[in-house]
PDB file of C-alpha atoms and ligand atoms in Angstrom:
ATOM      1  CA  MET M  25       0.000   0.000   0.000  1.00 53.00           C
ATOM      2  CA  ASN M  26       1.427   3.341  -1.037  1.00 63.00           C
ATOM      3  CA  GLN M  27      -0.891   5.604   0.852  1.00 78.00           C
ATOM      4  CA  LYS M  28       1.142   8.002   2.962  1.00 91.00           C
ATOM      5  CA  HIS M  29       0.718   7.507   6.678  1.00 96.00           C
ATOM      6  CA  PHE M  30      -1.397  10.256   8.230  1.00 96.00           C
ATOM      7  CA  THR M  31       1.127  10.773  11.012  1.00 97.00           C
ATOM      8  CA  ASP M  32       3.794  11.543   8.392  1.00 97.00           C
ATOM      9  CA  GLU M  33       1.518  14.126   6.824  1.00 95.00           C
ATOM     10  CA  PHE M  34       1.044  15.740  10.220  1.00 95.00           C
ATOM     11  CA  ALA M  35       4.760  15.615  10.873  1.00 96.00           C
ATOM     12  CA  ASP M  36       5.359  17.494   7.603  1.00 95.00           C
ATOM     13  CA  ALA M  37       2.816  20.134   8.564  1.00 94.00           C
ATOM     14  CA  VAL M  38       4.367  20.534  11.997  1.00 94.00           C
ATOM     15  CA  THR M  39       7.857  20.868  10.523  1.00 94.00           C
ATOM     16  CA  ASN M  40       6.618  23.719   8.351  1.00 94.00           C
ATOM     17  CA  ASP M  41       4.687  25.467  11.131  1.00 93.00           C
ATOM     18  CA  ALA M  42       6.497  28.706  11.886  1.00 92.00           C
ATOM     19  CA  THR M  43       4.478  29.369  15.043  1.00 92.00           C
ATOM     20  CA  LEU M  44       5.921  26.395  16.946  1.00 92.00           C
ATOM     21  CA  SER M  45       9.193  26.424  18.863  1.00 93.00           C
ATOM     22  CA  GLU M  46      11.852  23.922  17.779  1.00 94.00           C
ATOM     23  CA  ILE M  47      11.540  22.141  21.118  1.00 95.00           C
ATOM     24  CA  ALA M  48       7.770  21.791  20.743  1.00 94.00           C
ATOM     25  CA  LYS M  49       8.176  20.562  17.152  1.00 95.00           C
ATOM     26  CA  ALA M  50      10.652  17.891  18.194  1.00 96.00           C
ATOM     27  CA  GLN M  51       8.308  16.636  20.897  1.00 96.00           C
ATOM     28  CA  VAL M  52       5.279  16.566  18.560  1.00 96.00           C
ATOM     29  CA  ILE M  53       7.267  14.687  15.930  1.00 97.00           C
ATOM     30  CA  ARG M  54       8.374  12.126  18.527  1.00 97.00           C
ATOM     31  CA  ASN M  55       4.737  11.731  19.600  1.00 97.00           C
ATOM     32  CA  LEU M  56       3.606  11.238  16.017  1.00 97.00           C
ATOM     33  CA  ALA M  57       6.280   8.602  15.450  1.00 97.00           C
ATOM     34  CA  LYS M  58       4.936   6.757  18.483  1.00 96.00           C
ATOM     35  CA  LEU M  59       1.379   7.087  17.253  1.00 97.00           C
ATOM     36  CA  LYS M  60       2.436   5.629  13.903  1.00 97.00           C
ATOM     37  CA  GLU M  61       3.468   2.451  15.715  1.00 97.00           C
ATOM     38  CA  THR M  62       0.294   2.212  17.813  1.00 97.00           C
ATOM     39  CA  LYS M  63      -1.866  -0.854  17.162  1.00 97.00           C
ATOM     40  CA  VAL M  64      -5.528  -1.414  17.867  1.00 98.00           C
ATOM     41  CA  ASN M  65      -6.239  -5.136  18.189  1.00 98.00           C
ATOM     42  CA  ILE M  66      -9.798  -6.283  17.592  1.00 98.00           C
ATOM     43  CA  LEU M  67     -11.165  -9.795  18.038  1.00 98.00           C
ATOM     44  CA  ILE M  68     -14.140 -10.445  15.767  1.00 97.00           C
ATOM     45  CA  THR M  69     -16.272 -13.478  16.382  1.00 96.00           C
ATOM     46  CA  GLY M  70     -19.666 -14.932  15.500  1.00 94.00           C
ATOM     47  CA  LEU M  71     -21.147 -17.988  13.802  1.00 92.00           C
ATOM     48  CA  THR M  72     -19.866 -18.971  10.386  1.00 89.00           C
ATOM     49  CA  GLY M  73     -21.899 -17.043   7.827  1.00 91.00           C
ATOM     50  CA  CYS M  74     -22.932 -14.178  10.151  1.00 94.00           C
ATOM     51  CA  GLY M  75     -20.871 -11.782   8.047  1.00 95.00           C
ATOM     52  CA  LYS M  76     -17.509 -11.371   9.781  1.00 95.00           C
ATOM     53  CA  SER M  77     -15.540 -11.265   6.537  1.00 95.00           C
ATOM     54  CA  SER M  78     -18.058  -8.934   4.890  1.00 96.00           C
ATOM     55  CA  THR M  79     -17.914  -6.588   7.877  1.00 98.00           C
ATOM     56  CA  ILE M  80     -14.123  -6.555   7.890  1.00 97.00           C
ATOM     57  CA  ASN M  81     -14.000  -5.709   4.178  1.00 96.00           C
ATOM     58  CA  ALA M  82     -16.637  -3.002   4.559  1.00 97.00           C
ATOM     59  CA  LEU M  83     -14.936  -1.272   7.481  1.00 98.00           C
ATOM     60  CA  PHE M  84     -11.311  -1.313   6.414  1.00 97.00           C
ATOM     61  CA  ASN M  85      -9.137  -0.583   3.406  1.00 90.00           C
ATOM     62  CA  ASN M  86      -8.374  -3.349   0.919  1.00 86.00           C
ATOM     63  CA  GLU M  87     -10.495  -6.444   0.754  1.00 87.00           C
ATOM     64  CA  LYS M  88      -8.469  -8.815   2.873  1.00 87.00           C
ATOM     65  CA  ALA M  89     -11.078 -11.269   4.089  1.00 88.00           C
ATOM     66  CA  LYS M  90     -12.637 -13.859   1.807  1.00 88.00           C
ATOM     67  CA  VAL M  91     -16.433 -13.701   1.881  1.00 90.00           C
ATOM     68  CA  GLY M  92     -18.477 -16.891   1.928  1.00 84.00           C
ATOM     69  CA  GLN M  93     -15.576 -19.000   3.042  1.00 75.00           C
ATOM     70  CA  GLY M  94     -16.572 -21.099   6.019  1.00 70.00           C
ATOM     71  CA  VAL M  95     -14.404 -22.644   8.676  1.00 65.00           C
ATOM     72  CA  ASP M  96     -11.543 -24.738   7.430  1.00 66.00           C
ATOM     73  CA  PRO M  97     -11.814 -27.880   9.552  1.00 58.00           C
ATOM     74  CA  GLU M  98      -8.101 -28.487   9.079  1.00 60.00           C
ATOM     75  CA  THR M  99      -7.001 -25.330  10.799  1.00 62.00           C
ATOM     76  CA  MET M 100     -10.062 -23.918  12.590  1.00 70.00           C
ATOM     77  CA  ASP M 101      -7.805 -21.307  14.057  1.00 85.00           C
ATOM     78  CA  ILE M 102      -8.075 -17.600  14.387  1.00 92.00           C
ATOM     79  CA  THR M 103      -7.232 -15.752  11.162  1.00 93.00           C
ATOM     80  CA  LYS M 104      -5.191 -12.587  11.569  1.00 95.00           C
ATOM     81  CA  TYR M 105      -5.557  -9.591   9.251  1.00 96.00           C
ATOM     82  CA  GLU M 106      -3.008  -6.804   9.581  1.00 96.00           C
ATOM     83  CA  TYR M 107      -3.493  -3.278   8.323  1.00 97.00           C
ATOM     84  CA  ASP M 108      -1.144  -0.373   9.025  1.00 97.00           C
ATOM     85  CA  ASN M 109      -2.440   0.160  12.557  1.00 97.00           C
ATOM     86  CA  ILE M 110      -5.427  -2.105  12.986  1.00 98.00           C
ATOM     87  CA  VAL M 111      -4.936  -5.797  13.677  1.00 97.00           C
ATOM     88  CA  LEU M 112      -7.972  -8.071  13.390  1.00 97.00           C
ATOM     89  CA  PHE M 113      -8.372 -11.570  14.745  1.00 97.00           C
ATOM     90  CA  ASP M 114     -11.248 -13.372  13.032  1.00 95.00           C
ATOM     91  CA  SER M 115     -12.486 -16.342  15.041  1.00 93.00           C
ATOM     92  CA  PRO M 116     -15.447 -18.600  14.375  1.00 87.00           C
ATOM     93  CA  GLY M 117     -17.978 -18.594  17.193  1.00 85.00           C
ATOM     94  CA  LEU M 118     -19.848 -21.654  18.320  1.00 83.00           C
ATOM     95  CA  GLY M 119     -22.080 -23.821  16.155  1.00 81.00           C
ATOM     96  CA  ASP M 120     -19.545 -25.946  14.255  1.00 81.00           C
ATOM     97  CA  GLY M 121     -19.998 -29.136  16.271  1.00 85.00           C
ATOM     98  CA  LYS M 122     -18.857 -30.150  19.729  1.00 88.00           C
ATOM     99  CA  ASP M 123     -15.131 -30.589  19.153  1.00 89.00           C
ATOM    100  CA  ALA M 124     -14.838 -27.546  16.956  1.00 88.00           C
ATOM    101  CA  ASP M 125     -16.778 -25.437  19.454  1.00 89.00           C
ATOM    102  CA  ARG M 126     -14.476 -26.433  22.284  1.00 91.00           C
ATOM    103  CA  ARG M 127     -11.464 -25.493  20.190  1.00 92.00           C
ATOM    104  CA  HIS M 128     -13.013 -22.145  19.176  1.00 93.00           C
ATOM    105  CA  SER M 129     -13.826 -21.332  22.811  1.00 94.00           C
ATOM    106  CA  GLU M 130     -10.279 -22.153  23.923  1.00 95.00           C
ATOM    107  CA  ASN M 131      -8.833 -20.003  21.144  1.00 95.00           C
ATOM    108  CA  ILE M 132     -11.076 -17.071  22.077  1.00 96.00           C
ATOM    109  CA  ILE M 133     -10.357 -17.366  25.782  1.00 97.00           C
ATOM    110  CA  SER M 134      -6.600 -17.502  25.300  1.00 96.00           C
ATOM    111  CA  LYS M 135      -6.745 -14.417  23.036  1.00 97.00           C
ATOM    112  CA  LEU M 136      -8.719 -12.582  25.720  1.00 96.00           C
ATOM    113  CA  TYR M 137      -5.883 -13.146  28.213  1.00 96.00           C
ATOM    114  CA  GLU M 138      -2.993 -12.400  25.846  1.00 97.00           C
ATOM    115  CA  LYS M 139      -0.803  -9.446  26.769  1.00 96.00           C
ATOM    116  CA  ASP M 140       0.955  -7.094  24.373  1.00 94.00           C
ATOM    117  CA  ASN M 141       4.649  -6.237  24.729  1.00 91.00           C
ATOM    118  CA  HIS M 142       3.830  -3.397  27.142  1.00 91.00           C
ATOM    119  CA  GLY M 143       2.123  -5.891  29.455  1.00 94.00           C
ATOM    120  CA  ASP M 144      -1.347  -4.548  28.647  1.00 93.00           C
ATOM    121  CA  MET M 145      -4.242  -6.661  27.425  1.00 94.00           C
ATOM    122  CA  LEU M 146      -3.622  -7.325  23.721  1.00 97.00           C
ATOM    123  CA  ILE M 147      -7.272  -7.240  22.669  1.00 97.00           C
ATOM    124  CA  ASP M 148      -8.656  -3.715  22.792  1.00 97.00           C
ATOM    125  CA  LEU M 149     -12.109  -4.729  21.711  1.00 97.00           C
ATOM    126  CA  VAL M 150     -14.191  -7.840  21.085  1.00 98.00           C
ATOM    127  CA  LEU M 151     -16.776  -7.427  18.364  1.00 98.00           C
ATOM    128  CA  VAL M 152     -19.415 -10.152  18.472  1.00 97.00           C
ATOM    129  CA  ILE M 153     -21.535 -10.360  15.351  1.00 97.00           C
ATOM    130  CA  ILE M 154     -24.988 -11.911  15.363  1.00 96.00           C
ATOM    131  CA  ASP M 155     -26.720 -12.860  12.128  1.00 95.00           C
ATOM    132  CA  GLY M 156     -29.950 -10.889  12.207  1.00 95.00           C
ATOM    133  CA  GLY M 157     -31.357 -13.033   9.439  1.00 90.00           C
ATOM    134  CA  SER M 158     -31.030 -16.232  11.409  1.00 88.00           C
ATOM    135  CA  ARG M 159     -33.219 -17.517  14.213  1.00 76.00           C
ATOM    136  CA  ASP M 160     -30.238 -19.025  15.923  1.00 76.00           C
ATOM    137  CA  PHE M 161     -29.585 -16.200  18.348  1.00 84.00           C
ATOM    138  CA  GLY M 162     -29.182 -18.541  21.289  1.00 89.00           C
ATOM    139  CA  THR M 163     -25.815 -19.926  20.227  1.00 91.00           C
ATOM    140  CA  THR M 164     -24.185 -16.524  19.998  1.00 94.00           C
ATOM    141  CA  VAL M 165     -25.789 -15.282  23.211  1.00 94.00           C
ATOM    142  CA  GLU M 166     -24.397 -18.434  24.838  1.00 93.00           C
ATOM    143  CA  LEU M 167     -20.952 -17.586  23.446  1.00 94.00           C
ATOM    144  CA  ILE M 168     -21.219 -14.076  24.920  1.00 96.00           C
ATOM    145  CA  ASN M 169     -22.575 -15.214  28.282  1.00 96.00           C
ATOM    146  CA  SER M 170     -20.435 -18.240  28.974  1.00 94.00           C
ATOM    147  CA  VAL M 171     -17.239 -17.726  26.988  1.00 95.00           C
ATOM    148  CA  ILE M 172     -16.630 -14.020  26.457  1.00 97.00           C
ATOM    149  CA  ILE M 173     -18.024 -12.143  29.445  1.00 96.00           C
ATOM    150  CA  PRO M 174     -16.556 -14.463  32.126  1.00 96.00           C
ATOM    151  CA  ASN M 175     -13.106 -13.970  30.573  1.00 95.00           C
ATOM    152  CA  LEU M 176     -13.200 -10.249  29.879  1.00 93.00           C
ATOM    153  CA  GLY M 177     -12.027  -9.135  33.304  1.00 87.00           C
ATOM    154  CA  GLU M 178     -13.262  -5.879  34.752  1.00 82.00           C
ATOM    155  CA  ASP M 179     -13.313  -4.082  31.475  1.00 78.00           C
ATOM    156  CA  ASN M 180     -16.745  -4.833  30.006  1.00 83.00           C
ATOM    157  CA  LYS M 181     -16.273  -1.887  27.715  1.00 88.00           C
ATOM    158  CA  ARG M 182     -14.131  -4.220  25.611  1.00 94.00           C
ATOM    159  CA  LEU M 183     -17.325  -5.944  24.415  1.00 97.00           C
ATOM    160  CA  LEU M 184     -19.410  -4.741  21.498  1.00 98.00           C
ATOM    161  CA  VAL M 185     -22.377  -6.697  20.153  1.00 98.00           C
ATOM    162  CA  ALA M 186     -23.690  -5.988  16.669  1.00 98.00           C
ATOM    163  CA  ILE M 187     -26.547  -7.554  14.739  1.00 98.00           C
ATOM    164  CA  ASN M 188     -25.652  -7.859  11.055  1.00 98.00           C
ATOM    165  CA  GLN M 189     -27.778  -8.596   7.979  1.00 97.00           C
ATOM    166  CA  ALA M 190     -30.479  -6.214   9.176  1.00 98.00           C
ATOM    167  CA  ASP M 191     -31.759  -6.316   5.596  1.00 97.00           C
ATOM    168  CA  MET M 192     -32.516 -10.042   5.967  1.00 96.00           C
ATOM    169  CA  ALA M 193     -34.084  -9.893   9.415  1.00 96.00           C
ATOM    170  CA  MET M 194     -37.658 -10.411   8.203  1.00 96.00           C
ATOM    171  CA  LYS M 195     -36.523 -12.740   5.425  1.00 93.00           C
ATOM    172  CA  GLY M 196     -35.753  -9.689   3.358  1.00 92.00           C
ATOM    173  CA  ARG M 197     -39.256  -8.249   3.657  1.00 94.00           C
ATOM    174  CA  ASN M 198     -39.644  -4.598   4.641  1.00 97.00           C
ATOM    175  CA  TRP M 199     -36.210  -3.674   3.361  1.00 97.00           C
ATOM    176  CA  ASN M 200     -36.434  -0.736   1.012  1.00 97.00           C
ATOM    177  CA  CYS M 201     -33.828  -1.525  -1.647  1.00 95.00           C
ATOM    178  CA  ASN M 202     -34.115   1.875  -3.322  1.00 96.00           C
ATOM    179  CA  LYS M 203     -33.391   3.757  -0.133  1.00 97.00           C
ATOM    180  CA  ASN M 204     -31.212   0.948   1.219  1.00 98.00           C
ATOM    181  CA  SER M 205     -32.925   1.219   4.596  1.00 98.00           C
ATOM    182  CA  PRO M 206     -35.542  -0.600   6.681  1.00 98.00           C
ATOM    183  CA  GLU M 207     -39.240   0.244   6.550  1.00 98.00           C
ATOM    184  CA  PRO M 208     -40.833   1.162   9.911  1.00 98.00           C
ATOM    185  CA  GLU M 209     -42.077  -2.364  10.488  1.00 98.00           C
ATOM    186  CA  LEU M 210     -38.574  -3.767  10.146  1.00 98.00           C
ATOM    187  CA  VAL M 211     -37.167  -1.006  12.366  1.00 98.00           C
ATOM    188  CA  LYS M 212     -39.585  -2.124  15.066  1.00 98.00           C
ATOM    189  CA  PHE M 213     -38.589  -5.756  14.580  1.00 97.00           C
ATOM    190  CA  LEU M 214     -34.870  -4.910  14.758  1.00 97.00           C
ATOM    191  CA  ASN M 215     -35.315  -2.780  17.875  1.00 98.00           C
ATOM    192  CA  GLU M 216     -37.053  -5.725  19.514  1.00 96.00           C
ATOM    193  CA  LYS M 217     -34.113  -7.961  18.589  1.00 96.00           C
ATOM    194  CA  VAL M 218     -31.749  -5.448  20.136  1.00 97.00           C
ATOM    195  CA  ALA M 219     -33.855  -5.307  23.309  1.00 97.00           C
ATOM    196  CA  SER M 220     -34.155  -9.072  23.658  1.00 95.00           C
ATOM    197  CA  THR M 221     -30.420  -9.579  23.072  1.00 96.00           C
ATOM    198  CA  ARG M 222     -29.635  -6.985  25.728  1.00 97.00           C
ATOM    199  CA  LYS M 223     -32.075  -8.610  28.156  1.00 97.00           C
ATOM    200  CA  ARG M 224     -30.703 -12.119  27.675  1.00 96.00           C
ATOM    201  CA  ILE M 225     -27.161 -10.929  28.341  1.00 96.00           C
ATOM    202  CA  LYS M 226     -28.203  -8.812  31.319  1.00 97.00           C
ATOM    203  CA  GLU M 227     -30.175 -11.624  32.935  1.00 96.00           C
ATOM    204  CA  ALA M 228     -27.397 -14.172  32.581  1.00 95.00           C
ATOM    205  CA  THR M 229     -24.405 -11.982  33.421  1.00 95.00           C
ATOM    206  CA  SER M 230     -25.666  -8.658  34.883  1.00 94.00           C
ATOM    207  CA  VAL M 231     -23.601  -6.945  32.200  1.00 95.00           C
ATOM    208  CA  ASP M 232     -25.132  -4.068  30.275  1.00 96.00           C
ATOM    209  CA  VAL M 233     -24.496  -4.072  26.543  1.00 96.00           C
ATOM    210  CA  GLU M 234     -26.021  -1.812  23.949  1.00 96.00           C
ATOM    211  CA  PRO M 235     -26.244  -3.890  20.759  1.00 97.00           C
ATOM    212  CA  ILE M 236     -26.713  -2.138  17.432  1.00 98.00           C
ATOM    213  CA  TYR M 237     -28.003  -3.417  14.107  1.00 98.00           C
ATOM    214  CA  TYR M 238     -26.462  -2.856  10.686  1.00 98.00           C
ATOM    215  CA  SER M 239     -25.910  -4.476   7.338  1.00 98.00           C
ATOM    216  CA  ALA M 240     -22.441  -5.116   5.938  1.00 98.00           C
ATOM    217  CA  GLY M 241     -23.958  -5.269   2.456  1.00 97.00           C
ATOM    218  CA  TYR M 242     -22.913  -7.695  -0.238  1.00 96.00           C
ATOM    219  CA  LYS M 243     -21.571  -8.160  -3.708  1.00 90.00           C
ATOM    220  CA  ASP M 244     -22.905 -11.096  -5.642  1.00 85.00           C
ATOM    221  CA  GLY M 245     -22.009 -11.162  -9.314  1.00 86.00           C
ATOM    222  CA  ASP M 246     -23.587  -8.013 -10.719  1.00 88.00           C
ATOM    223  CA  GLN M 247     -25.855  -7.596  -7.691  1.00 91.00           C
ATOM    224  CA  ALA M 248     -24.602  -5.437  -4.864  1.00 93.00           C
ATOM    225  CA  GLN M 249     -25.929  -3.609  -1.857  1.00 97.00           C
ATOM    226  CA  ASN M 250     -24.109  -0.951   0.122  1.00 97.00           C
ATOM    227  CA  PRO M 251     -23.803  -1.253   3.873  1.00 98.00           C
ATOM    228  CA  TYR M 252     -26.360   0.285   6.214  1.00 98.00           C
ATOM    229  CA  ASN M 253     -25.424   1.755   9.631  1.00 98.00           C
ATOM    230  CA  LEU M 254     -21.761   0.926   9.045  1.00 98.00           C
ATOM    231  CA  SER M 255     -21.078   4.504  10.176  1.00 98.00           C
ATOM    232  CA  LYS M 256     -22.861   3.729  13.439  1.00 98.00           C
ATOM    233  CA  LEU M 257     -20.868   0.522  13.880  1.00 98.00           C
ATOM    234  CA  LEU M 258     -17.606   2.394  13.313  1.00 98.00           C
ATOM    235  CA  LEU M 259     -18.552   5.067  15.852  1.00 98.00           C
ATOM    236  CA  CYS M 260     -19.301   2.349  18.420  1.00 98.00           C
ATOM    237  CA  ILE M 261     -15.986   0.649  17.668  1.00 98.00           C
ATOM    238  CA  VAL M 262     -14.087   3.919  18.026  1.00 98.00           C
ATOM    239  CA  GLN M 263     -15.917   4.820  21.243  1.00 96.00           C
ATOM    240  CA  HIS M 264     -15.148   1.403  22.725  1.00 95.00           C
ATOM    241  CA  THR M 265     -11.438   1.936  22.020  1.00 96.00           C
ATOM    242  CA  LYS M 266      -9.198   3.721  24.510  1.00 94.00           C
ATOM    243  CA  THR M 267      -9.182   7.467  23.852  1.00 94.00           C
ATOM    244  CA  GLU M 268      -5.456   7.649  23.152  1.00 93.00           C
ATOM    245  CA  LYS M 269      -5.639   4.930  20.486  1.00 96.00           C
ATOM    246  CA  ARG M 270      -8.655   6.208  18.566  1.00 97.00           C
ATOM    247  CA  ALA M 271      -6.537   8.312  16.228  1.00 97.00           C
ATOM    248  CA  VAL M 272      -5.151   5.359  14.318  1.00 97.00           C
ATOM    249  CA  PHE M 273      -8.475   4.382  12.767  1.00 98.00           C
ATOM    250  CA  ILE M 274      -7.892   7.324  10.434  1.00 96.00           C
ATOM    251  CA  GLN M 275      -5.242   5.314   8.654  1.00 96.00           C
ATOM    252  CA  ASP M 276      -7.150   2.142   7.930  1.00 97.00           C
ATOM    253  CA  ILE M 277     -10.858   2.843   7.567  1.00 97.00           C
ATOM    254  CA  ASN M 278     -12.367   2.219   4.149  1.00 97.00           C
ATOM    255  CA  LYS M 279     -11.989   5.309   1.972  1.00 95.00           C
ATOM    256  CA  LYS M 280     -14.882   4.374  -0.323  1.00 96.00           C
ATOM    257  CA  GLU M 281     -17.553   7.002   0.200  1.00 96.00           C
ATOM    258  CA  GLU M 282     -20.481   4.709  -0.608  1.00 96.00           C
ATOM    259  CA  MET M 283     -19.707   2.492   2.390  1.00 97.00           C
ATOM    260  CA  TRP M 284     -20.695   5.198   4.832  1.00 97.00           C
ATOM    261  CA  LYS M 285     -23.636   7.067   3.407  1.00 97.00           C
ATOM    262  CA  ASP M 286     -26.699   5.026   4.445  1.00 98.00           C
ATOM    263  CA  ASP M 287     -27.633   4.990   8.123  1.00 98.00           C
ATOM    264  CA  ASP M 288     -30.531   5.634  10.501  1.00 97.00           C
ATOM    265  CA  LYS M 289     -29.553   9.321  10.820  1.00 97.00           C
ATOM    266  CA  LEU M 290     -30.341   9.365  14.522  1.00 97.00           C
ATOM    267  CA  LYS M 291     -26.984  11.097  14.869  1.00 97.00           C
ATOM    268  CA  ASP M 292     -24.311  12.409  12.552  1.00 98.00           C
ATOM    269  CA  TYR M 293     -22.181   9.310  13.095  1.00 98.00           C
ATOM    270  CA  ARG M 294     -19.491  10.296  10.634  1.00 97.00           C
ATOM    271  CA  GLU M 295     -19.017  13.719  12.156  1.00 97.00           C
ATOM    272  CA  GLU M 296     -18.897  12.297  15.658  1.00 98.00           C
ATOM    273  CA  THR M 297     -16.353   9.668  14.596  1.00 98.00           C
ATOM    274  CA  ARG M 298     -14.235  12.290  12.870  1.00 97.00           C
ATOM    275  CA  ALA M 299     -14.340  14.540  15.943  1.00 97.00           C
ATOM    276  CA  SER M 300     -13.400  11.662  18.211  1.00 97.00           C
ATOM    277  CA  MET M 301     -10.450  10.583  16.056  1.00 97.00           C
ATOM    278  CA  TRP M 302      -9.263  14.159  15.611  1.00 95.00           C
ATOM    279  CA  GLU M 303      -9.432  14.814  19.365  1.00 96.00           C
ATOM    280  CA  SER M 304      -7.299  11.715  19.846  1.00 97.00           C
ATOM    281  CA  VAL M 305      -4.701  12.883  17.292  1.00 96.00           C
ATOM    282  CA  LYS M 306      -4.464  16.283  18.950  1.00 94.00           C
ATOM    283  CA  SER M 307      -4.001  14.945  22.447  1.00 94.00           C
ATOM    284  CA  ALA M 308      -1.522  12.242  21.366  1.00 95.00           C
ATOM    285  CA  ALA M 309       0.514  14.651  19.228  1.00 95.00           C
ATOM    286  CA  SER M 310       0.699  17.478  21.746  1.00 94.00           C
ATOM    287  CA  LYS M 311       1.555  15.376  24.783  1.00 94.00           C
ATOM    288  CA  GLY M 312       4.343  17.037  26.726  1.00 92.00           C
ATOM    289  CA  ALA M 313       4.804  19.744  24.086  1.00 89.00           C
ATOM    290  CA  ASP M 314       4.174  23.431  24.678  1.00 82.00           C
ATOM    291  CA  ILE M 315       2.115  24.313  21.638  1.00 77.00           C
ATOM    292  CA  ARG M 316       0.485  27.475  22.969  1.00 69.00           C
ATOM    293  CA  ARG M 317       0.465  30.281  20.463  1.00 58.00           C
TER     294      ARG M 317
HETATM  295  N1  GDP T 494     -27.973  -9.656   2.550  1.00 84.94           N
HETATM  296  C1  GDP T 494     -26.832  -9.606   3.256  1.00 84.94           C
HETATM  297  N2  GDP T 494     -25.913 -10.566   3.083  1.00 84.94           N
HETATM  298  C2  GDP T 494     -24.788 -10.504   3.831  1.00 84.94           C
HETATM  299  C3  GDP T 494     -24.536  -9.454   4.749  1.00 84.94           C
HETATM  300  N3  GDP T 494     -23.348  -9.688   5.359  1.00 84.94           N
HETATM  301  C4  GDP T 494     -22.860 -10.823   4.830  1.00 84.94           C
HETATM  302  N4  GDP T 494     -23.729 -11.334   3.902  1.00 84.94           N
HETATM  303  C5  GDP T 494     -23.579 -12.576   3.114  1.00 84.94           C
HETATM  304  O1  GDP T 494     -23.524 -13.674   4.026  1.00 84.94           O
HETATM  305  C6  GDP T 494     -22.639 -14.671   3.547  1.00 84.94           C
HETATM  306  C7  GDP T 494     -21.565 -14.975   4.612  1.00 84.94           C
HETATM  307  O2  GDP T 494     -20.782 -13.820   4.811  1.00 84.94           O
HETATM  308  P1  GDP T 494     -19.268 -13.869   5.357  1.00 84.94           P
HETATM  309  O3  GDP T 494     -18.812 -12.460   5.445  1.00 84.94           O
HETATM  310  O4  GDP T 494     -18.453 -14.803   4.552  1.00 84.94           O
HETATM  311  O5  GDP T 494     -19.505 -14.485   6.815  1.00 84.94           O
HETATM  312  P2  GDP T 494     -18.422 -15.072   7.845  1.00 84.94           P
HETATM  313  O6  GDP T 494     -18.456 -16.551   7.689  1.00 84.94           O
HETATM  314  O7  GDP T 494     -18.914 -14.664   9.219  1.00 84.94           O
HETATM  315  O8  GDP T 494     -17.100 -14.469   7.525  1.00 84.94           O
HETATM  316  C8  GDP T 494     -22.052 -14.129   2.241  1.00 84.94           C
HETATM  317  O9  GDP T 494     -22.792 -14.646   1.175  1.00 84.94           O
HETATM  318  C9  GDP T 494     -22.271 -12.623   2.358  1.00 84.94           C
HETATM  319  O10 GDP T 494     -22.380 -11.984   1.103  1.00 84.94           O
HETATM  320  C10 GDP T 494     -25.532  -8.434   4.883  1.00 84.94           C
HETATM  321  O11 GDP T 494     -25.420  -7.479   5.652  1.00 84.94           O
HETATM  322  N5  GDP T 494     -26.656  -8.565   4.107  1.00 84.94           N
HETATM  323 MG1   MG T 495     -15.235 -15.317   7.115  1.00 84.94          MG
END
């Protein structure tokens, strides 16, 4: 990839900024170099076919994950996708048979306890995807309640639950293909799914989660559908990431405009995400530097 790193662009701007002292410049440039090396590690899990690969390709630059490719029974391991600053671990959830499920659970649990080379928890965020088009909610809720939450430690903020394939939730009925958005009846249905998911997690674990629904979209020969609420999903991901690390999403998020335009418009998700990332860049870059003018 030849795209210039955003921290290098900032470093150039800082170098040419006549209002900053040389000492301040040097500090900011050191901070930016550190930011360039910062990684956000995300564990993505959910049943085979829920749309993990599709979601990964929609959110980030370059199509790295193969869509429609199930679990390889030979390996069954976690697949790692590395971008400039984002590192994804794609793990099947439960539902592949008893032996496979045990192996998946063990893989997930050991990832949840892995430390990075600073001694901090490696995984910044666990994104659990539920297939909104399937009736098999129970298996994923079970994965959340008995595998993920008990091994998350204190930091429940590391968990994000998202219901994908919102367009297929009522077997594809009540999805307005022209507007690429749900009709009111489907909105009601999806909100009920969100509420029942939240309730089943709360009752079993006392943990509060705020699931969201979205569609990763698809490409199928000459048929294609853009994502819906991907902007909302990204905002949730960014907000669940430690403030000081949020900046690095700038580098790796999908630059294709059409990925981000359709959402429920309850908020300006894109603006809020931009503000949050920008705030993070400013605080990371100016740390310890006197940049008053
Ligand atoms: N209609 C629709 N299909 C989707 C969506 N997300 C994924 N799919 C389809 O679901 C199938 C499985 O998706 P994939 O990303 O491979 O799931 P994975 O096994 O979890 O990685 C593929 O045919 C995708 O095109 C969505 O939001 N809407
Ligand atoms: Mg996949």
